[in-house]
Amino acid sequence: MSSSTPNLEAVLQTLLAAFGPQHWWPAESREEMIIGALLTQNTAWKNVEKGLARLRRQGGFDFEHLRQLPRKKLEEAIRPCGYFRQKSQRLQKLAAAILNAGGLDELARRPTAKLRQWLLGLYGIGPETADSILLYTFGRPVFVIDAYTLRIARRHDWLGEKDGYDTAQQLFTRGLPSDTRLFNEYHALLVRIGKDFCRPRQPDCQTCPLAGYLPDQIFKATTDKDATKNETG
DNA sequence: CCCCAGGCGTCCA
DNA sequence: TGGACGCATGGG
């Protein structure tokens, strides 16, 4: 509820000093990036890579190929990604929708807000997947919010516990210059923090590069002896 | 054995 | 309208 405004520029400099640029380009083609954005829903990227490799062997990422590929073949290819029945259906609907809209080049002519609304209207595309596609495939300056970002922001009291996707996105969008490369880098760096330090169960605030941005009382809570159940401090 | 991973749609009070 | 719940494989 009581959230404090962070200096997000300073946070970025700290992250860059700690980790360096992540150079996070998730795939080699626009098609592969879009498919990856969908496959990674609630799924480790490691498993997504397996699925993408198998899909490449099944004939590649061309949307026309994807649309006409028998459902069972697609399911088999993306099985390692989990939720493969849902995701195969979502992928084929997405491929069909993109083809029907005239392809990626045609879609790229739309302004960001319109494109986002169009993506959100597709089955199985929520805010994170839509924004990932906007950022990585279409190069739009859209800040992607994910589970890591929400967890980090809530624990640092930049957001309240009940704040969700839109509030988090406003926080980062208002606190930073609107720049595609910057948003890409920032997102990657936050993922790094979320994986290595700001873990769900036992956050490692002592050695976390962002420790200096943690409110005192929360830092104390996370360094407590009996710190097995520190969700937020 | 457990928990977790770069969500989303559905259902029900 | 919002809080559970199902979806599913792979790794620590």
Short mmCIF file of C-alpha atoms (C1' of nucleotides) in Angstrom, two decimals:
data_model
loop_
_atom_site.label_atom_id
_atom_site.label_comp_id
_atom_site.label_asym_id
_atom_site.label_seq_id
_atom_site.Cartn_x
_atom_site.Cartn_y
_atom_site.Cartn_z
CA MET A 1 0.00 0.00 0.00
CA SER A 2 2.64 2.50 1.06
CA SER A 3 5.04 2.36 -1.83
CA SER A 4 8.12 4.52 -2.17
CA THR A 5 9.37 5.93 -5.46
CA PRO A 6 12.70 4.39 -6.44
CA ASN A 7 15.47 6.03 -8.42
CA LEU A 8 15.26 3.63 -11.32
CA GLU A 9 18.13 5.25 -13.18
CA ALA A 10 20.41 4.67 -10.22
CA VAL A 11 19.16 1.10 -9.91
CA LEU A 12 20.06 0.53 -13.55
CA GLN A 13 23.59 1.85 -13.07
CA THR A 14 24.03 -0.44 -10.10
CA LEU A 15 22.82 -3.42 -12.07
CA LEU A 16 25.07 -2.62 -15.02
CA ALA A 17 28.04 -2.21 -12.70
CA ALA A 18 27.29 -5.57 -11.10
CA PHE A 19 26.49 -7.66 -14.16
CA GLY A 20 27.33 -5.69 -17.28
CA PRO A 21 25.06 -5.57 -20.30
CA GLN A 22 23.14 -8.81 -20.82
CA HIS A 23 22.73 -8.47 -24.59
CA TRP A 24 19.48 -10.31 -24.36
CA TRP A 25 18.21 -11.12 -27.79
CA PRO A 26 16.00 -14.11 -27.29
CA ALA A 27 16.04 -15.39 -30.89
CA GLU A 28 17.37 -14.86 -34.39
CA SER A 29 14.20 -14.04 -36.32
CA ARG A 30 11.03 -12.14 -35.59
CA GLU A 31 9.01 -15.31 -36.01
CA GLU A 32 11.16 -17.22 -33.56
CA MET A 33 10.93 -14.39 -31.03
CA ILE A 34 7.16 -14.37 -31.19
CA ILE A 35 6.95 -18.12 -30.80
CA GLY A 36 9.42 -17.98 -27.93
CA ALA A 37 7.41 -15.25 -26.22
CA LEU A 38 4.39 -17.50 -26.19
CA LEU A 39 6.21 -20.70 -25.25
CA THR A 40 7.87 -19.09 -22.26
CA GLN A 41 4.58 -18.44 -20.47
CA ASN A 42 5.19 -19.66 -16.92
CA THR A 43 8.06 -21.75 -18.22
CA ALA A 44 11.83 -21.75 -17.81
CA TRP A 45 13.61 -20.47 -20.91
CA LYS A 46 15.74 -23.60 -20.90
CA ASN A 47 12.67 -25.63 -21.77
CA VAL A 48 11.65 -23.11 -24.38
CA GLU A 49 15.00 -23.58 -26.13
CA LYS A 50 14.37 -27.31 -26.34
CA GLY A 51 10.98 -26.72 -27.88
CA LEU A 52 12.32 -24.18 -30.36
CA ALA A 53 15.08 -26.58 -31.46
CA ARG A 54 12.55 -29.35 -32.01
CA LEU A 55 10.24 -27.03 -33.86
CA ARG A 56 13.10 -25.97 -36.10
CA ARG A 57 13.63 -29.64 -36.95
CA GLN A 58 9.92 -29.94 -37.67
CA GLY A 59 10.26 -27.40 -40.44
CA GLY A 60 11.01 -24.05 -38.86
CA PHE A 61 9.15 -20.98 -37.69
CA ASP A 62 7.41 -19.78 -40.80
CA PHE A 63 3.85 -18.89 -39.83
CA GLU A 64 2.28 -20.55 -42.84
CA HIS A 65 4.10 -23.75 -41.99
CA LEU A 66 3.09 -23.39 -38.35
CA ARG A 67 -0.54 -22.84 -39.23
CA GLN A 68 -0.84 -25.92 -41.43
CA LEU A 69 1.31 -28.22 -39.26
CA PRO A 70 -0.84 -31.01 -37.80
CA ARG A 71 -1.69 -30.22 -34.20
CA LYS A 72 -0.19 -33.45 -32.95
CA LYS A 73 3.13 -32.71 -34.66
CA LEU A 74 3.22 -29.29 -33.09
CA GLU A 75 2.36 -30.65 -29.67
CA GLU A 76 5.14 -33.19 -29.94
CA ALA A 77 7.65 -30.51 -30.92
CA ILE A 78 6.84 -28.16 -28.06
CA ARG A 79 6.21 -30.83 -25.43
CA PRO A 80 9.28 -29.85 -23.38
CA CYS A 81 7.79 -26.38 -22.90
CA GLY A 82 4.91 -27.65 -20.81
CA TYR A 83 1.22 -26.85 -21.29
CA PHE A 84 1.80 -28.17 -24.80
CA ARG A 85 -1.86 -28.69 -25.67
CA GLN A 86 -2.78 -25.13 -24.75
CA LYS A 87 0.32 -23.63 -26.32
CA SER A 88 -0.01 -25.50 -29.61
CA GLN A 89 -3.52 -24.16 -29.97
CA ARG A 90 -2.44 -20.65 -29.06
CA LEU A 91 0.47 -20.77 -31.49
CA GLN A 92 -1.68 -21.83 -34.41
CA LYS A 93 -4.29 -19.19 -33.67
CA LEU A 94 -1.54 -16.59 -33.42
CA ALA A 95 0.06 -17.68 -36.69
CA ALA A 96 -3.30 -17.61 -38.44
CA ALA A 97 -4.11 -14.17 -37.04
CA ILE A 98 -0.78 -12.72 -38.17
CA LEU A 99 -1.18 -14.18 -41.66
CA ASN A 100 -4.73 -12.91 -41.79
CA ALA A 101 -3.56 -9.44 -40.81
CA GLY A 102 -1.15 -9.39 -43.73
CA GLY A 103 2.02 -10.55 -41.99
CA LEU A 104 4.55 -8.93 -39.68
CA ASP A 105 5.53 -6.10 -41.99
CA GLU A 106 1.94 -5.03 -42.31
CA LEU A 107 1.36 -5.25 -38.56
CA ALA A 108 4.50 -3.22 -37.97
CA ARG A 109 2.79 -0.25 -39.62
CA ARG A 110 0.34 0.03 -36.73
CA PRO A 111 0.99 2.39 -33.83
CA THR A 112 2.06 0.73 -30.61
CA ALA A 113 -1.19 1.21 -28.70
CA LYS A 114 -3.26 -0.25 -31.54
CA LEU A 115 -0.89 -3.15 -32.00
CA ARG A 116 -0.99 -3.90 -28.29
CA GLN A 117 -4.78 -3.93 -28.29
CA TRP A 118 -4.79 -6.23 -31.30
CA LEU A 119 -2.40 -8.65 -29.58
CA LEU A 120 -4.40 -8.63 -26.35
CA GLY A 121 -7.47 -9.64 -28.30
CA LEU A 122 -5.87 -12.90 -29.41
CA TYR A 123 -6.49 -16.10 -27.53
CA GLY A 124 -3.75 -16.86 -25.02
CA ILE A 125 -2.00 -13.50 -25.36
CA GLY A 126 -2.01 -11.54 -22.10
CA PRO A 127 -0.17 -8.36 -21.15
CA GLU A 128 3.25 -9.89 -20.66
CA THR A 129 3.25 -11.87 -23.88
CA ALA A 130 1.89 -8.90 -25.82
CA ASP A 131 4.50 -6.55 -24.40
CA SER A 132 7.31 -9.03 -25.01
CA ILE A 133 6.29 -9.22 -28.65
CA LEU A 134 6.07 -5.42 -28.87
CA LEU A 135 9.52 -4.97 -27.34
CA TYR A 136 11.51 -7.80 -28.87
CA THR A 137 9.86 -8.31 -32.23
CA PHE A 138 8.57 -4.86 -33.10
CA GLY A 139 11.20 -2.87 -31.25
CA ARG A 140 8.70 -0.68 -29.46
CA PRO A 141 9.71 1.03 -26.19
CA VAL A 142 7.42 -1.03 -23.97
CA PHE A 143 8.55 -2.12 -20.51
CA VAL A 144 7.83 -5.80 -19.96
CA ILE A 145 6.61 -6.78 -16.51
CA ASP A 146 7.12 -10.36 -15.40
CA ALA A 147 6.94 -12.36 -12.20
CA TYR A 148 10.53 -11.40 -11.35
CA THR A 149 9.88 -7.71 -11.81
CA LEU A 150 6.75 -7.78 -9.67
CA ARG A 151 8.49 -9.71 -6.92
CA ILE A 152 11.49 -7.39 -6.85
CA ALA A 153 9.36 -4.25 -6.94
CA ARG A 154 7.04 -5.44 -4.18
CA ARG A 155 9.83 -6.53 -1.91
CA HIS A 156 11.56 -3.22 -2.30
CA ASP A 157 8.29 -1.49 -1.54
CA TRP A 158 8.26 0.23 -4.90
CA LEU A 159 4.82 -1.32 -5.25
CA GLY A 160 2.15 -2.46 -2.85
CA GLU A 161 1.26 -6.11 -2.54
CA LYS A 162 -1.94 -5.69 -4.47
CA ASP A 163 -0.46 -3.66 -7.30
CA GLY A 164 -0.47 -5.59 -10.55
CA TYR A 165 0.81 -5.48 -14.09
CA ASP A 166 -0.42 -2.08 -15.18
CA THR A 167 0.73 -0.27 -12.05
CA ALA A 168 4.15 -1.85 -12.30
CA GLN A 169 4.45 -0.89 -15.94
CA GLN A 170 3.53 2.71 -15.15
CA LEU A 171 6.18 2.79 -12.46
CA PHE A 172 8.98 1.84 -14.84
CA THR A 173 7.63 3.76 -17.81
CA ARG A 174 7.37 6.99 -15.87
CA GLY A 175 10.69 6.55 -14.12
CA LEU A 176 12.81 5.96 -17.22
CA PRO A 177 13.40 7.48 -20.63
CA SER A 178 11.37 5.71 -23.30
CA ASP A 179 14.03 3.65 -25.07
CA THR A 180 13.76 0.17 -26.53
CA ARG A 181 17.34 -0.91 -25.87
CA LEU A 182 17.18 0.44 -22.33
CA PHE A 183 13.94 -1.44 -21.56
CA ASN A 184 15.37 -4.60 -23.06
CA GLU A 185 18.52 -4.36 -20.96
CA TYR A 186 16.65 -3.42 -17.80
CA HIS A 187 14.30 -6.36 -18.09
CA ALA A 188 17.18 -8.77 -18.59
CA LEU A 189 19.00 -7.39 -15.57
CA LEU A 190 15.94 -7.72 -13.37
CA VAL A 191 15.52 -11.32 -14.45
CA ARG A 192 19.11 -11.90 -13.39
CA ILE A 193 18.38 -10.44 -9.94
CA GLY A 194 15.19 -12.45 -9.63
CA LYS A 195 16.92 -15.71 -10.44
CA ASP A 196 20.08 -15.31 -8.43
CA PHE A 197 19.09 -13.15 -5.46
CA CYS A 198 15.42 -12.24 -5.19
CA ARG A 199 14.29 -15.85 -5.09
CA PRO A 200 10.75 -16.77 -4.05
CA ARG A 201 11.65 -18.52 -0.80
CA GLN A 202 15.00 -17.38 0.50
CA PRO A 203 16.05 -14.07 -0.95
CA ASP A 204 19.76 -13.36 -0.59
CA CYS A 205 19.64 -9.70 0.34
CA GLN A 206 23.09 -9.71 1.93
CA THR A 207 24.97 -10.17 -1.31
CA CYS A 208 22.35 -8.73 -3.66
CA PRO A 209 23.57 -5.75 -5.70
CA LEU A 210 20.28 -4.02 -4.92
CA ALA A 211 20.68 -4.31 -1.15
CA GLY A 212 21.36 -0.60 -0.93
CA TYR A 213 17.91 0.14 -2.33
CA LEU A 214 16.10 -1.99 0.23
CA PRO A 215 14.30 -0.12 3.02
CA ASP A 216 16.07 -0.69 6.34
CA GLN A 217 13.31 -2.55 8.12
CA ILE A 218 12.92 -4.94 5.22
CA PHE A 219 16.63 -5.57 5.02
CA LYS A 220 16.67 -6.41 8.72
CA ALA A 221 13.80 -8.81 8.26
CA THR A 222 15.59 -10.64 5.47
CA THR A 223 18.75 -10.96 7.51
CA ASP A 224 16.87 -12.37 10.49
CA LYS A 225 17.91 -15.75 11.81
CA ASP A 226 14.49 -17.20 11.32
CA ALA A 227 14.22 -16.00 7.76
CA THR A 228 12.70 -19.04 6.13
CA LYS A 229 9.39 -17.42 5.45
CA ASN A 230 10.40 -14.00 4.25
CA GLU A 231 8.14 -13.31 1.37
CA THR A 232 8.25 -9.59 1.57
CA GLY A 233 10.04 -9.00 4.85
"C1'" DC B 1 10.15 -35.74 -1.90
"C1'" DC B 2 9.52 -30.84 -2.61
"C1'" DC B 3 9.36 -26.31 -5.19
"C1'" DC B 4 9.85 -23.48 -9.15
"C1'" DA B 5 9.83 -21.67 -13.97
"C1'" DG B 6 10.15 -14.78 -18.24
"C1'" DG B 7 1.05 -16.63 -17.84
"C1'" DC B 8 -3.38 -17.09 -19.21
"C1'" DG B 9 -8.32 -18.49 -19.40
"C1'" DT B 10 -12.10 -20.23 -16.84
"C1'" DC B 11 -15.12 -20.73 -13.13
"C1'" DC B 12 -17.71 -19.32 -9.23
"C1'" DA B 13 -19.12 -16.64 -5.21
"C1'" DT C 1 -14.44 -8.40 -9.89
"C1'" DG C 2 -11.46 -11.03 -7.82
"C1'" DG C 3 -9.55 -15.09 -6.00
"C1'" DA C 4 -8.89 -20.15 -6.77
"C1'" DC C 5 -7.74 -23.52 -10.04
"C1'" DG C 6 -6.00 -26.21 -14.20
"C1'" DC C 7 -2.63 -26.56 -17.46
"C1'" DA C 8 2.57 -29.92 -17.85
"C1'" DT C 9 7.42 -30.61 -18.55
"C1'" DG C 10 12.16 -30.37 -16.72
"C1'" DG C 11 15.61 -28.99 -13.36
"C1'" DG C 12 17.47 -28.04 -8.69
#
